[in-house]
Coordinates of C-alpha atoms in Angstrom, one line a residue:
Chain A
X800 CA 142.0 109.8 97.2
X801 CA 138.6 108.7 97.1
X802 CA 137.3 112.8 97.6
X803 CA 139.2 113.0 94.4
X804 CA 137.4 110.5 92.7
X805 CA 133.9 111.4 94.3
X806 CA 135.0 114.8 93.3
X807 CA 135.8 114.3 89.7
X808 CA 132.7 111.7 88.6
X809 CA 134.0 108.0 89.4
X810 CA 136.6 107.3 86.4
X811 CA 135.5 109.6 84.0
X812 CA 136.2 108.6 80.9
X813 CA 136.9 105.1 81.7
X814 CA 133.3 103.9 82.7
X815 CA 131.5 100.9 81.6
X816 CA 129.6 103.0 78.9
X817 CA 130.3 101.1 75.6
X818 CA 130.8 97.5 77.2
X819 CA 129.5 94.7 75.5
X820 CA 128.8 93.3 79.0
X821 CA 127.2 96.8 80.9
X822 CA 123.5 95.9 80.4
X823 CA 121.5 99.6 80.3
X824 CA 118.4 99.1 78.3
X825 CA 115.4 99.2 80.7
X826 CA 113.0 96.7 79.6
X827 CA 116.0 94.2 80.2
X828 CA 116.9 95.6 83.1
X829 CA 113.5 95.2 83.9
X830 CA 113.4 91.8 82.8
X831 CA 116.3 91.1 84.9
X832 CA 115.6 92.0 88.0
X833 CA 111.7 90.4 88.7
X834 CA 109.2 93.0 90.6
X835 CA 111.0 96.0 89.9
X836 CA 108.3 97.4 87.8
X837 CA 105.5 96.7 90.1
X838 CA 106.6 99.8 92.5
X839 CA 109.5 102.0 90.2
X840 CA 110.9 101.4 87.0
X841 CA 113.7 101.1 85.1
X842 CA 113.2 104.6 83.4
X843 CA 113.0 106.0 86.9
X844 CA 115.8 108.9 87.3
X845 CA 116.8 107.3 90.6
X846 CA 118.1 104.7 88.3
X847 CA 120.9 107.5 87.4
X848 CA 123.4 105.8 84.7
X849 CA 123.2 102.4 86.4
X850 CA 123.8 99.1 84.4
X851 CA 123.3 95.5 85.1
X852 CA 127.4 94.1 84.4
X853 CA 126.9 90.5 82.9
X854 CA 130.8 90.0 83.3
X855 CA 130.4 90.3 87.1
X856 CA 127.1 89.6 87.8
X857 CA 126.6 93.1 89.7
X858 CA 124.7 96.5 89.4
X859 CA 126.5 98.9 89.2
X860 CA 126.9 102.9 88.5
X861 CA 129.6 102.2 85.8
X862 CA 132.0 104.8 86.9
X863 CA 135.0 102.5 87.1
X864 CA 136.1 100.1 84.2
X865 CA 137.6 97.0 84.6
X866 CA 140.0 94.5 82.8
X867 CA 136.9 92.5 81.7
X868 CA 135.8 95.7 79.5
X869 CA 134.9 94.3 76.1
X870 CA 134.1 96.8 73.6
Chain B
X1368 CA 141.6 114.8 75.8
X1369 CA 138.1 113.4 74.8
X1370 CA 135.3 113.6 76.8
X1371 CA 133.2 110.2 78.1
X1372 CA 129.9 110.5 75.2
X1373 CA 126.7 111.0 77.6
X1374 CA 125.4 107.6 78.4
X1375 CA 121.8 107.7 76.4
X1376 CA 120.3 106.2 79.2
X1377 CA 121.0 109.3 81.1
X1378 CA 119.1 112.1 78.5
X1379 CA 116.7 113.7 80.3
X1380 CA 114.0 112.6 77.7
X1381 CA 115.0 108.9 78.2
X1382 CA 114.0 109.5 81.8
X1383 CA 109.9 109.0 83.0
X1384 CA 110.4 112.0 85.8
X1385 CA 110.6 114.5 83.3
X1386 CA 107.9 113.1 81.3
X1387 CA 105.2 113.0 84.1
X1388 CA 106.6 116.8 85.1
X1389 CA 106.0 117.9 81.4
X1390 CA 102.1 116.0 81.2
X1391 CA 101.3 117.3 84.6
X1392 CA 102.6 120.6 84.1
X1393 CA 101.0 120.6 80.7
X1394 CA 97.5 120.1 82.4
X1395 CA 98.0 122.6 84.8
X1396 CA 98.8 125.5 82.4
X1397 CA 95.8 124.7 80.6
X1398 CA 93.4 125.0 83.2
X1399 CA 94.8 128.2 84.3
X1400 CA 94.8 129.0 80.4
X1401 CA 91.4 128.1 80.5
X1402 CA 90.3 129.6 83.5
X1403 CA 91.3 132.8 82.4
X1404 CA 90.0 132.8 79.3
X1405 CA 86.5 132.4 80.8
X1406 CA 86.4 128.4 80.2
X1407 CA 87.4 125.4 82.4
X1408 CA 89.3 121.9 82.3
X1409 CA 86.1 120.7 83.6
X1410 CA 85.2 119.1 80.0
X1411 CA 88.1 117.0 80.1
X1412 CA 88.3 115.7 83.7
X1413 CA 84.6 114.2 83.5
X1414 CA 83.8 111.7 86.5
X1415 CA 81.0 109.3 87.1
X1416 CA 78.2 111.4 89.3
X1417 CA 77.5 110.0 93.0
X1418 CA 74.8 107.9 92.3
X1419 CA 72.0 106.0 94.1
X1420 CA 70.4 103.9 91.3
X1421 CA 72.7 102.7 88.1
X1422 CA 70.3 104.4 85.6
X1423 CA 72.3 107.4 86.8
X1424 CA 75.2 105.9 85.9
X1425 CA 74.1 104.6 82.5
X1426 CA 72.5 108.3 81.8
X1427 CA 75.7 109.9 82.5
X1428 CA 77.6 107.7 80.2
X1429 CA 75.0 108.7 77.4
X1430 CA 75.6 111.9 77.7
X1431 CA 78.9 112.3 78.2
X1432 CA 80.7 109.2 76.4
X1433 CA 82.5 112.3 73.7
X1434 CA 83.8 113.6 77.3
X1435 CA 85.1 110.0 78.9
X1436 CA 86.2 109.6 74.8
X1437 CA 89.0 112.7 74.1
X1438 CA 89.8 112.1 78.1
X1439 CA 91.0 108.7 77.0
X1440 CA 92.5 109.8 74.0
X1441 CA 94.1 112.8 75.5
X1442 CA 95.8 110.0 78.4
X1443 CA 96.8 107.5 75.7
X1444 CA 98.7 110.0 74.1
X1445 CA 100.1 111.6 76.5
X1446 CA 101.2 108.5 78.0
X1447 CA 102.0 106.5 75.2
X1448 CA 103.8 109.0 73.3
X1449 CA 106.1 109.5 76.7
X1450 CA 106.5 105.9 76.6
X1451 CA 107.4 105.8 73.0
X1452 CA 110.2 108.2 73.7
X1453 CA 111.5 106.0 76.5
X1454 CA 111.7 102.7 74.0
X1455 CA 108.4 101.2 74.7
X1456 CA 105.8 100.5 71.5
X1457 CA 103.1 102.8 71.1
X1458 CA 100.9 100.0 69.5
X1459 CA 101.4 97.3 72.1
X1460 CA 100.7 100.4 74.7
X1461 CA 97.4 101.2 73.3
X1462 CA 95.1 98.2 73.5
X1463 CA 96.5 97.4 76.8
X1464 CA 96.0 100.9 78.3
X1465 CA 92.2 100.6 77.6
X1466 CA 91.5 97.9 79.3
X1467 CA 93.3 100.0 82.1
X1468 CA 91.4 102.9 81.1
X1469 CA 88.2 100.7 81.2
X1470 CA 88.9 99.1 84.8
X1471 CA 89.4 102.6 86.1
X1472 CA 86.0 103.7 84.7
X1473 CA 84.3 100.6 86.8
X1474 CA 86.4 101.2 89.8
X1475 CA 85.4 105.0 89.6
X1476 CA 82.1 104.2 88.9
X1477 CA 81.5 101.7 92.3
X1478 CA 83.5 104.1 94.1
X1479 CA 80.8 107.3 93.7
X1480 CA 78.3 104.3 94.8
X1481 CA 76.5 106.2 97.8
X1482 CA 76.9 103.3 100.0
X1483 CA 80.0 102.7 98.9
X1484 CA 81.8 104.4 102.1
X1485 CA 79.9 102.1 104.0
X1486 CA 81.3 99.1 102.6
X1487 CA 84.9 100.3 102.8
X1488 CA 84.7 100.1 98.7
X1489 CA 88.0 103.1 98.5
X1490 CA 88.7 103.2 94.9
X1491 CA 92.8 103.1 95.8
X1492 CA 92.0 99.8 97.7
X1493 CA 89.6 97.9 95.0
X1494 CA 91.5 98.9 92.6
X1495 CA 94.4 97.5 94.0
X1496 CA 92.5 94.1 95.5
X1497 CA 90.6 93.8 91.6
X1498 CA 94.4 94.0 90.2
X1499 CA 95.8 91.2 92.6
X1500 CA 93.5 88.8 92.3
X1501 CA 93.0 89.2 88.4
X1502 CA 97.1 89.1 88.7
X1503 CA 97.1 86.2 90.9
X1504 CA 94.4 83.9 90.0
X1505 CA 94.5 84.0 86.2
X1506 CA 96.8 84.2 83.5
X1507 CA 97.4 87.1 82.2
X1508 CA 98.2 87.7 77.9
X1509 CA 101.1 88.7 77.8
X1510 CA 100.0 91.7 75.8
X1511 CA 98.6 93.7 78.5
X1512 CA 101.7 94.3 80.6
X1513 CA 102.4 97.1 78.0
X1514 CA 100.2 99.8 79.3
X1515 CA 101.0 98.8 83.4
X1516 CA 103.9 101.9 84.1
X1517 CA 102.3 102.5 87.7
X1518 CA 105.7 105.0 88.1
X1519 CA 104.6 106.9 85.0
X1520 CA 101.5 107.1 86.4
X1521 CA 101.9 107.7 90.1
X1522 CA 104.7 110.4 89.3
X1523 CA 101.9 112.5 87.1
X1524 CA 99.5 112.2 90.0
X1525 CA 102.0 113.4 92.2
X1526 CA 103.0 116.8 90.1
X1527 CA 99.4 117.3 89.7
X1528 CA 99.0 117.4 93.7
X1529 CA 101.2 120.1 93.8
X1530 CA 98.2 121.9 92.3
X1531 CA 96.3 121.5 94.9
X1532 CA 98.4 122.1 97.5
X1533 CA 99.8 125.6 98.6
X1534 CA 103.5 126.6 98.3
X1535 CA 103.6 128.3 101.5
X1536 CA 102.3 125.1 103.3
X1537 CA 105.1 123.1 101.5
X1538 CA 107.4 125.6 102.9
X1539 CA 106.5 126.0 106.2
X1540 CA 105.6 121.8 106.6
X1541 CA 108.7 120.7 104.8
X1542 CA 111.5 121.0 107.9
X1543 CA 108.7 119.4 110.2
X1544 CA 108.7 116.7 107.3
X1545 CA 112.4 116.8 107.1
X1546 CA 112.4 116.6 110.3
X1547 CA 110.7 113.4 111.2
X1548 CA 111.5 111.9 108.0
X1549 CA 115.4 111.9 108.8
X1550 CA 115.1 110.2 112.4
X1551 CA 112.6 107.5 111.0
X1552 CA 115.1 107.0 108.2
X1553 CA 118.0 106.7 110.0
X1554 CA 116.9 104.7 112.3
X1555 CA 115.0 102.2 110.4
X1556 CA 118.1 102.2 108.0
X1557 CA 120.1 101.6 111.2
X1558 CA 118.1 99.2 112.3
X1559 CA 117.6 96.9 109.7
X1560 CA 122.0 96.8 108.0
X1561 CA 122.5 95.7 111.6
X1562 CA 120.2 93.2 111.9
X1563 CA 121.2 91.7 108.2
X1564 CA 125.1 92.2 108.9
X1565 CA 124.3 90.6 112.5
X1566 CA 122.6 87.4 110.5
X1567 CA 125.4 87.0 108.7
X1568 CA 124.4 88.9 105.6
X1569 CA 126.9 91.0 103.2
X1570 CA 127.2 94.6 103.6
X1571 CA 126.3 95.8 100.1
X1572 CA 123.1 93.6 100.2
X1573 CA 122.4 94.7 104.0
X1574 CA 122.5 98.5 102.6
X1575 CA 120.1 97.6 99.7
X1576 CA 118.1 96.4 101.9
X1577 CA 118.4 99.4 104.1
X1578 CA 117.4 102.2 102.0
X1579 CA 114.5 99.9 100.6
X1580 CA 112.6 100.0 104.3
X1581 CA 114.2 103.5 105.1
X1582 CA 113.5 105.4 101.7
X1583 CA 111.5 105.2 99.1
X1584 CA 111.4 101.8 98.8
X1585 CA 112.1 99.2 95.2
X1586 CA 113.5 103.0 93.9
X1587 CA 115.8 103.6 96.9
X1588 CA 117.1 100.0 96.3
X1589 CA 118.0 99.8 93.1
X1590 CA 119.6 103.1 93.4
X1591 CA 121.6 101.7 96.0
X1592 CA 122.8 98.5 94.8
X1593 CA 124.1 100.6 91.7
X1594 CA 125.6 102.9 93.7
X1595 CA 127.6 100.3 96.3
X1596 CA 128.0 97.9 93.5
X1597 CA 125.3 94.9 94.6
X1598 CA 125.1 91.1 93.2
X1599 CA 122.9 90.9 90.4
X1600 CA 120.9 88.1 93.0
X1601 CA 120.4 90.6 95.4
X1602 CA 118.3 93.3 94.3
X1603 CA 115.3 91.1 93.3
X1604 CA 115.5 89.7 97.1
X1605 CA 115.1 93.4 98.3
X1606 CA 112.4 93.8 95.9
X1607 CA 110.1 91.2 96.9
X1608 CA 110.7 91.8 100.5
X1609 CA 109.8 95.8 99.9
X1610 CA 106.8 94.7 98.0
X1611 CA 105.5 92.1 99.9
X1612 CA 105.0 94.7 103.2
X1613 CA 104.2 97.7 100.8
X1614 CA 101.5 95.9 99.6
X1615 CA 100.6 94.5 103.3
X1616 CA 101.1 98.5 104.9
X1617 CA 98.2 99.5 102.5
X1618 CA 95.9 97.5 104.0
X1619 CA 97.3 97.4 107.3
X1620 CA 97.6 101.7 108.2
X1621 CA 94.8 102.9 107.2
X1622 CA 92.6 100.1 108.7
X1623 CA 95.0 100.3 112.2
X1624 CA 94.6 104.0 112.1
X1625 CA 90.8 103.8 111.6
X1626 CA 90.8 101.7 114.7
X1627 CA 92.6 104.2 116.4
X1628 CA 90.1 107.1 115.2
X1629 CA 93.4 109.2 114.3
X1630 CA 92.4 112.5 112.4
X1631 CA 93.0 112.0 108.7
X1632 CA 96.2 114.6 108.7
X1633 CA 97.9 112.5 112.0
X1634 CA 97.4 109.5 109.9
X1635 CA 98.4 110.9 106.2
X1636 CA 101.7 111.7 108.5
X1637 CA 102.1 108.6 109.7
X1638 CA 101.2 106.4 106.6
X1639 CA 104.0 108.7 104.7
X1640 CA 106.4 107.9 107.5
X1641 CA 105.9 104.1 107.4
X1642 CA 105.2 103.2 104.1
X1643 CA 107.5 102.1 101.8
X1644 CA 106.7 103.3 98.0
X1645 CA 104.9 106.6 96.9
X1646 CA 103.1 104.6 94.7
X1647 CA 101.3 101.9 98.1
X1648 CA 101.6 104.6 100.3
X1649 CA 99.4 106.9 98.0
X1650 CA 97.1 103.7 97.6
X1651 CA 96.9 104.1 101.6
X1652 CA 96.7 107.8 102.3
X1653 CA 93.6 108.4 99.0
X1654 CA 92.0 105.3 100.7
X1655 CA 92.2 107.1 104.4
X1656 CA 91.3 110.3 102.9
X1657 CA 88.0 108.4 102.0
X1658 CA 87.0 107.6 106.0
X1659 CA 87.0 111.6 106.3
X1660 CA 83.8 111.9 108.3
X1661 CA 84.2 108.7 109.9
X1662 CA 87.4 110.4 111.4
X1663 CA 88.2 114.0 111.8
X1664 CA 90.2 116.2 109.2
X1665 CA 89.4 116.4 105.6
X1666 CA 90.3 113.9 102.8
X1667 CA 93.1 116.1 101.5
X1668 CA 94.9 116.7 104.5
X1669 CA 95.8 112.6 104.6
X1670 CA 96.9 113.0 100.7
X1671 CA 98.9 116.8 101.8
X1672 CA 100.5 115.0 105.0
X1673 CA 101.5 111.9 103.1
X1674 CA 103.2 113.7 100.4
X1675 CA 104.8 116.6 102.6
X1676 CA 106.1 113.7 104.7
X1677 CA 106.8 111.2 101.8
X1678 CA 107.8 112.8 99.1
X1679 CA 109.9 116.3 100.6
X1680 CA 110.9 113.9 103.6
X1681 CA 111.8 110.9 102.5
X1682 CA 112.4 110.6 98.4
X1683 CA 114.5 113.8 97.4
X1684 CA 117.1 112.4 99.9
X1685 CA 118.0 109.6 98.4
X1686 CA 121.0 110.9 95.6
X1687 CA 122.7 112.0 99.0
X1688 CA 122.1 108.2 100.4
X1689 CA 123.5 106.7 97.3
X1690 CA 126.6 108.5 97.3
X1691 CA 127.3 108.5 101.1
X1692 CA 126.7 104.5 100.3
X1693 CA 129.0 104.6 97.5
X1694 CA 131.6 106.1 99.7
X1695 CA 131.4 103.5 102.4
X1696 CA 131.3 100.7 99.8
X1697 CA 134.4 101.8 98.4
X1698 CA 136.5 103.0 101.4
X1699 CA 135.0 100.3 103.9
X1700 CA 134.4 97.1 102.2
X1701 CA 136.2 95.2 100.4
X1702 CA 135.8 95.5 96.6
X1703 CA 135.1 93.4 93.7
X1704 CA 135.5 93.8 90.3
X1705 CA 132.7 95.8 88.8
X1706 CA 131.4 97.2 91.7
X1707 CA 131.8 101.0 90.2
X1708 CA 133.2 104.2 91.8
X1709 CA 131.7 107.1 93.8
X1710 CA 130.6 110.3 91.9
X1711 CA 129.4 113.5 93.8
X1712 CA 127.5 114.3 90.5
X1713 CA 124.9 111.2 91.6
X1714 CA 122.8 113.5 93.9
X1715 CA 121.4 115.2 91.0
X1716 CA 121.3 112.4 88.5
X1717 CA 119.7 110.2 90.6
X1718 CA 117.7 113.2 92.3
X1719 CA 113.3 112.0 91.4
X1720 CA 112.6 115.0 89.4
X1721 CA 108.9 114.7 89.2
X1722 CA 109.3 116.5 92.8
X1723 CA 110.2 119.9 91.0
X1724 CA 107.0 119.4 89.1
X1725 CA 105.4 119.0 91.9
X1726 CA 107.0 121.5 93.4
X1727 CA 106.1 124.2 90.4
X1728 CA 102.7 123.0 90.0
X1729 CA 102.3 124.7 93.5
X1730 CA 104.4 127.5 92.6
X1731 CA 102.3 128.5 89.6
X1732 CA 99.1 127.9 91.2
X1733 CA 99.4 129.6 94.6
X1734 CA 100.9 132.2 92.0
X1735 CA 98.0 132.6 90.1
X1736 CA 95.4 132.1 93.1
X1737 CA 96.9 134.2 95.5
X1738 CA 95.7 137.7 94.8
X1739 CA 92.1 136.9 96.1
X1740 CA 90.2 135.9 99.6
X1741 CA 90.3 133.2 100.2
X1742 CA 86.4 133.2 100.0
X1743 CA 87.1 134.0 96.3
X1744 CA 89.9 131.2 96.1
X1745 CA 86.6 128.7 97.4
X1746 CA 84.0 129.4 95.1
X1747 CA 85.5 130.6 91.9
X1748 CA 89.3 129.0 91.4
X1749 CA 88.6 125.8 93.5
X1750 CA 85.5 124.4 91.2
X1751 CA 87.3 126.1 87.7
X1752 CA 90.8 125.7 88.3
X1753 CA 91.7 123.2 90.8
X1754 CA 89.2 121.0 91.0
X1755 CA 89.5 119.6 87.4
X1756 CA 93.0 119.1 88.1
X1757 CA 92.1 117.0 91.1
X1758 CA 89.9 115.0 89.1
X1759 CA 92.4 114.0 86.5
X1760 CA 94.9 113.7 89.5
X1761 CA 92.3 111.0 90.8
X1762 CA 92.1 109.6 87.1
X1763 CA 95.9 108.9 87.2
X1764 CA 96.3 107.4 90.3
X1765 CA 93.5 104.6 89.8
X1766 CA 95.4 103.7 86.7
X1767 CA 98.3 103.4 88.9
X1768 CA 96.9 101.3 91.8
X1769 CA 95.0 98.7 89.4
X1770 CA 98.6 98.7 87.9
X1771 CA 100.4 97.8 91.1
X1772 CA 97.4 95.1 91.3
X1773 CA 98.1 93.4 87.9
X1774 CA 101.5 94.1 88.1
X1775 CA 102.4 92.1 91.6
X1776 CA 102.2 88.4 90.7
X1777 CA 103.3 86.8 93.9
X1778 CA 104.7 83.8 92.3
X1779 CA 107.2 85.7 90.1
X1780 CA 108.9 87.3 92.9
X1781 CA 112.4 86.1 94.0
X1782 CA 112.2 83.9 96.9
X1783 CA 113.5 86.4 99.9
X1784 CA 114.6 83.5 102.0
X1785 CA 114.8 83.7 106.1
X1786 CA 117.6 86.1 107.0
X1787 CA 117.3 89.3 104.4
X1788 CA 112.9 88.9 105.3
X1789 CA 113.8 88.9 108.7
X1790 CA 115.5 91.7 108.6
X1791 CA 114.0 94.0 106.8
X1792 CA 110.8 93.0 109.2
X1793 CA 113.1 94.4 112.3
X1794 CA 113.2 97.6 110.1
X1795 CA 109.5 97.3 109.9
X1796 CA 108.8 97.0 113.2
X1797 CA 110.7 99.9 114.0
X1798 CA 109.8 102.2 111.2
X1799 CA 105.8 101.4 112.1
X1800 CA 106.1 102.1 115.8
X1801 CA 108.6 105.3 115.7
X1802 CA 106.3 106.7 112.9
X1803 CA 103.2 106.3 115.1
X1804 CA 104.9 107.6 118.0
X1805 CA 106.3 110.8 116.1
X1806 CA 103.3 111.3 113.9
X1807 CA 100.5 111.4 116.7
X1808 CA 102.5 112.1 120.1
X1809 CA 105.9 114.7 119.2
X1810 CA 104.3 115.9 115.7
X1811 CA 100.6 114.8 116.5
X1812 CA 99.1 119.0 116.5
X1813 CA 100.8 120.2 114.0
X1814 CA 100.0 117.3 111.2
X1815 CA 95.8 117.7 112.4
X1816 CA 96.0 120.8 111.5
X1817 CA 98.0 121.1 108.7
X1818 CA 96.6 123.5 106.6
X1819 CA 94.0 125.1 108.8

């Protein structure tokens, strides 16, 4: 199960993108998480697709949407 | 059935790797342009001279203020207009990038001092000390932050290293890199998610803090807590606690190391195996490079060892980390709402691109270079080709280390508390140790050589 879901990119077409609670922009991600400018960024590829979800209080890669999805 | 719309965060233009790769690769194809055409880069990567008396310094700025002019003009748009791209203003960059631009001058300018060796004055290390207690002591107006992207910067310096640095020696150091890299890694991850799972500490957070010490540092983490889902909370404990001993390891390995008389290659080695960011640990190996004559080796081989070690070893890894992570996260603990899904695809995305600029700066250079002698390669290509690269190389990572300065403002960082400091200090412990032992006793002959 989860090789299949490693496999095929998280939930696909059911990600975060498009929630009014996945936080992507990077000067607030920046402004959200204190210091992370000082040695990356929040342009930084490492940074992949990643979001700051205000619903749950998390980071996270956005790969898997949840009932709280608010578009 | 429709297909998700490409998350516009995730356009390779929207991303600051591919912009350092395109202004560093830029640079390089115009000195070789250049170059062949009979002319150099030199006009453009202008430096203060070595001086003894400050009426040198005041007669080079005379004469060459249209020089330290378009080379100001040339970063502020190269930079700016990158940063303009990514969502940042172009006006609120400017003004602030001068003053960076300006500081850098100063900094250059004490560092060609010809006592300033003897004072320890390393441009990577004032510049960093000027930044932190400007940062620190003052209050800064809020416009200035605008033009203090230390990643932006560092990243450009790093692809125009590979310039100056052959491909075959990349080749033939990388598996040593890889090599010592992985067990310092593993271990030091090792180390410090037992200790914080040990103290009572949650997984998720434990790993974050993990790959932070292990890594590549405040990058590695926040890749992390994406990838295993982290508290919001979190991540800003894991950055203060990388930062506060980044910023520490600076001064700390290349003073130690100079105590310890270690050839500037053994201790580029080490500093890339213990440090924490590319950005401190460049600080650390330019600043060691400096001792070079005080110690053995030559100034580059700290800069070639660091980078080999840091940036082939350590930082291209750490897509594979996340998703590993990921798959942990999800399979082994427990799950919370909004804590995403695993995605194989996260290697690459998450993969630091700037190292494949770096990586075809080399290419193109030792391309282009290596039909002569080497005698040839010396006198003609070093001084017209390379050397003006270095320069500019030099140029970009002052503006980053006076960055790092202004940018670390103690008292804005999140309080780490007892058990996630303590922890990642067991990782530190470790990682410092097991990178001395492996960079000057199992690796110690090959890294003082390198290059030779």
């Amino acid at each position: 199960m989860i090789w299949a879901t490693l496999w095929r990119g998280g939930a696909g077409r059911d990600g975060c993108q498009g929630c009014a609670h996945f936080l992507t922009d990077p000067p607030a991600v920046e402004a959200a998480l204190p210091g992370l400018a000082i040695l990356s960024s929040a342009d930084a590829s490492v940074r992949g697709g990643d979001g700051l979800c205000l619903a749950h209080g998390r980071l996270t890669n956005g790969q898997r949407r949840c009932a709280a999805f608010a578009a | 059935m429709t297909q998700p719309a490409p998350a516009r965060a995730s356009a390779f233009y929207r991303k600051e790797d591919w912009w350092a790769v395109g202004i560093g690769l830029v640079l390089v194809v115009a000195s070789y342009l250049l170059f062949a055409n009979g002319a150099s880069l030199r006009w453009l990567a202008v430096l203060p001279p070595r001086w003894t008396s400050f009426s040198q310094v005041v007669a080079d700025l005379g004469a060459n203020w249209p020089r330290y002019g378009a080379q100001f003009a040339f970063w502020a748009v190269a930079f700016g207009g990158a940063l303009a791209v990514l969502g940042h203003a172009f006006r609120a960059f400017l003004p602030s990038f001068a003053v960076v631009y300006v500081a850098a001058y100063a900094i250059f300018v004490l560092g060609q001092w010809d006592r300033a060796v003897s004072y320890n004055l390393e441009p990577p290390l004032v510049a960093l000390v000027l930044g932190l207690v400007l940062a620190n002591t003052l209050t800064l107006p809020s416009w200035l932050h605008a033009g203090l992207r230390g990643e932006l910067y560092v990243k450009t310096g790093i692809v125009l290293l590979g310039a100056t640095l052959p491909l075959s020696l990349i080749l033939l150091a990388g598996p040593v890199a890889i090599a010592q890299a992985s067990i310092v890694s593993v271990v030091t991850f090792t180390v410090i998610f037992w200790v914080a799972v040990k103290l009572g500490l949650d997984r998720r957070f434990a790993a974050v803090l993990g790959v932070g010490g292990a890594v590549c540092g405040v990058s590695a983490a926040i890749a992390v807590a994406g990838a295993v889902g982290a508290r919001k909370e979190q991540t800003p404990v894991a950055i203060a606690a990388v930062v506060l001993w980044a910023i520490a390891m600076i001064f700390v390995l290349p003073f130690a190391a100079l105590a310890l008389h270690l050839p500037t290659g053994i201790a580029g080695a080490w500093i890339g195996t213990s440090e924490f960011a590319d950005a401190a640990g460049l600080a650390a190996a330019q600043a060691y490079g400096g001792f070079a004559g005080k110690v053995g080796g030559s100034a580059e081989q700290a800069l070639q060892a660091f980078t080999l070690m840091k940036v082939v070893g350590r930082d291209v890894w750490i897509g594979v980390w996340a998703v590993v992570l990921a798959v942990v996260a999800t399979t082994r603990w427990s799950e919370g709402p909004g804590s995403g899904a695993p995605d194989v695809r996260e290697i690459w995305r998450r993969f630091p691109k700037f190292v494949i600029g770096f990586l075809l700066a080399s290419a193109f250079v030792s391309l282009v270079t290596g039909h002569g002698s080497l005698a040839d390669y010396n006198r003609v290509e070093v001084p017209k080709l390379v050397a003006p690269l270095k320069d500019l190389r030099s140029w970009a990572f002052i503006f980053c280390f006076f960055s790092i300065g202004l940018t670390t403002r103690f008292r804005d960082l999140a309080a780490t508390g007892r058990r996630p400091m303590l922890a990642f200090t067991a990782g530190v412990v470790v990682n410092v140790v097991l990178g001395f032992v492996l960079s000057v006793h199992v690796f110690g002959s090959y890294w003082q050589h390198l290059g030779q």
